[in-house]
CSV table of C-alpha atoms in Angstrom, one decimal:
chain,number,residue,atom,x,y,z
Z,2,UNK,CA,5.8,12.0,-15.5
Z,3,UNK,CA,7.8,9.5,-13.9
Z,4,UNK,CA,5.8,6.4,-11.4
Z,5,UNK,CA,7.0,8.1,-8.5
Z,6,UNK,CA,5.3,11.7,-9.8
Z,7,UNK,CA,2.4,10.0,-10.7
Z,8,UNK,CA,2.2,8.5,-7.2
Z,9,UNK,CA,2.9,11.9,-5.7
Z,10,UNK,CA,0.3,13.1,-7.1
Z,11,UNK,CA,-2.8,10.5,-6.7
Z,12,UNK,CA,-1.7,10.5,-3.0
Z,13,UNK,CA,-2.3,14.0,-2.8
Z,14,UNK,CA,-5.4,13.8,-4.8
Z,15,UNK,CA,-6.6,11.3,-2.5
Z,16,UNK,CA,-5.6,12.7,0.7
Z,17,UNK,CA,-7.6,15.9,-0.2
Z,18,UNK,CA,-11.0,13.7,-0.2
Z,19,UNK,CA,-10.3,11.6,2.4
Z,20,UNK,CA,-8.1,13.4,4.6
Z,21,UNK,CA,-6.1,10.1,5.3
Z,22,UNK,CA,-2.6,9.5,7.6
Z,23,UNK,CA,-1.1,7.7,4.6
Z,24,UNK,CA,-1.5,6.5,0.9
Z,25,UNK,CA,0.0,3.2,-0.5
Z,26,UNK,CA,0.4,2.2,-3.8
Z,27,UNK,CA,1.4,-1.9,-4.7
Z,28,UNK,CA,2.4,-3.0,-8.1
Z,29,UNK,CA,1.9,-6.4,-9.2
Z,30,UNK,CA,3.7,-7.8,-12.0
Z,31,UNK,CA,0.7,-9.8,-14.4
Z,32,UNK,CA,3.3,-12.2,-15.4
Z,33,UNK,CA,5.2,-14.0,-12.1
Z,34,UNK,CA,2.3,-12.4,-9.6
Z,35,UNK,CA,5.0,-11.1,-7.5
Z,36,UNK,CA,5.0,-7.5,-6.0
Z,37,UNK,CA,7.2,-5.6,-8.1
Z,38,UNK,CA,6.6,-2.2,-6.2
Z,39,UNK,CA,5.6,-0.6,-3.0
Z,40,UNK,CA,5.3,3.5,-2.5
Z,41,UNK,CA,4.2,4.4,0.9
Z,42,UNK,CA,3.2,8.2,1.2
Z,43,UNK,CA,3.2,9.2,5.0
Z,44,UNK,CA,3.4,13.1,4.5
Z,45,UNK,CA,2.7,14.0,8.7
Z,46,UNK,CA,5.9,11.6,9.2
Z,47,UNK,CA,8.6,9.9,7.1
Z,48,UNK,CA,6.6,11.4,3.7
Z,49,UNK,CA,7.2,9.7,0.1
Z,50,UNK,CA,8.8,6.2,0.5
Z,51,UNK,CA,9.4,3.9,-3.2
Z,52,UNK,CA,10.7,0.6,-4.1
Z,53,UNK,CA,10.0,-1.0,-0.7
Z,54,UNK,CA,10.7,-4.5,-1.1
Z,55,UNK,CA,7.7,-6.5,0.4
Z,56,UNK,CA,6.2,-10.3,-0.4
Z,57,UNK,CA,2.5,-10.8,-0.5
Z,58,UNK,CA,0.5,-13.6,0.1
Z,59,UNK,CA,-1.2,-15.2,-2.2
Z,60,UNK,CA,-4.3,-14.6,-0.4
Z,61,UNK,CA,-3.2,-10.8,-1.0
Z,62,UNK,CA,-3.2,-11.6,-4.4
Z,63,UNK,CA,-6.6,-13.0,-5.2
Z,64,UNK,CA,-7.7,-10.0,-3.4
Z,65,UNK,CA,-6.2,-7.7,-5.8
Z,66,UNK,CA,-6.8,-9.4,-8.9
Z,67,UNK,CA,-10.5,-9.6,-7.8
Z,68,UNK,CA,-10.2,-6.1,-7.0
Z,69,UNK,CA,-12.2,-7.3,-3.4
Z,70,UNK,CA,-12.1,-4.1,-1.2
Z,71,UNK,CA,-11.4,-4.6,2.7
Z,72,UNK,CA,-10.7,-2.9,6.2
Z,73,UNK,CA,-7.9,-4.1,8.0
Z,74,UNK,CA,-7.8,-3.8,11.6
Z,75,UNK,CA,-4.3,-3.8,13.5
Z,76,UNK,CA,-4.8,-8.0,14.0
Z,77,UNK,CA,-4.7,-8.0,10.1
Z,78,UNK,CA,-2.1,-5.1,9.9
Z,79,UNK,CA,0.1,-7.4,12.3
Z,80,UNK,CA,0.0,-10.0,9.0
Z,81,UNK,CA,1.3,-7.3,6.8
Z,82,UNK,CA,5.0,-7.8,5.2
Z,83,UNK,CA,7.6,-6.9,7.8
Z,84,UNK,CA,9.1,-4.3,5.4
Z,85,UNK,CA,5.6,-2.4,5.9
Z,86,UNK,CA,4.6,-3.4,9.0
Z,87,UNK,CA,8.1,-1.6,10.6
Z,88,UNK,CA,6.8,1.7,8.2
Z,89,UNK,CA,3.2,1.6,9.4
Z,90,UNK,CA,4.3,0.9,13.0
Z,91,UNK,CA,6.5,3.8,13.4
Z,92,UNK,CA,3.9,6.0,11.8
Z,93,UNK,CA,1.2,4.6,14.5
Z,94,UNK,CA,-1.2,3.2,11.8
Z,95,UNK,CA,-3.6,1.6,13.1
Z,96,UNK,CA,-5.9,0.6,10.2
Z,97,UNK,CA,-6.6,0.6,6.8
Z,98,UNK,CA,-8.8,0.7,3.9
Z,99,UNK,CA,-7.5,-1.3,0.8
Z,100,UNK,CA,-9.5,-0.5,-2.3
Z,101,UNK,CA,-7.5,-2.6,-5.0
């Protein structure tokens, strides 16, 4: 199974216990702590979207290697790289739940 398969198929997974708008999947490369991946999964709109290139801050980072859970309202949404933002936007998104 390929990365984009695999991500197929946890969104679905995912989407049948939470019955959630949209899944997203970032990869973070251990060595330069840069994002090497994005996969968006909007399957009521624009469906499965890979390789989105998108920086993160480094506060983003700290989160993730902490694995610190949080809820992001549209303010923090707003904060979001512009390559997601514009995909969240024109799917009317309006907050999340990041479980890193």
């Amino acid at each position: 199974m390929d990365v984009n398969e695999l991500f197929r198929s946890a969104s679905a997974s995912i989407r049948k216990y939470f019955a959630n708008d949209f899944t997203g999947f970032w990869l973070i490369d251990k060595q330069s702590n840069k994002l090497e991946c994005v996969v968006l999964d909007f399957p009521g709109g624009k469906g499965f979207l890979a390789d989105i290139a998108a920086e993160v801050t480094d506060h983003d980072l700290e989160r993730m290697r902490t694995r610190t859970p949080a809820i992001r309202s549209q303010q923090d949404i707003d904060k979001l790289p512009p390559a997601v933002l514009e995909r969240l936007k024109a799917e009317s998104i309006v907050a999340l739940a990041d479980a890193p």
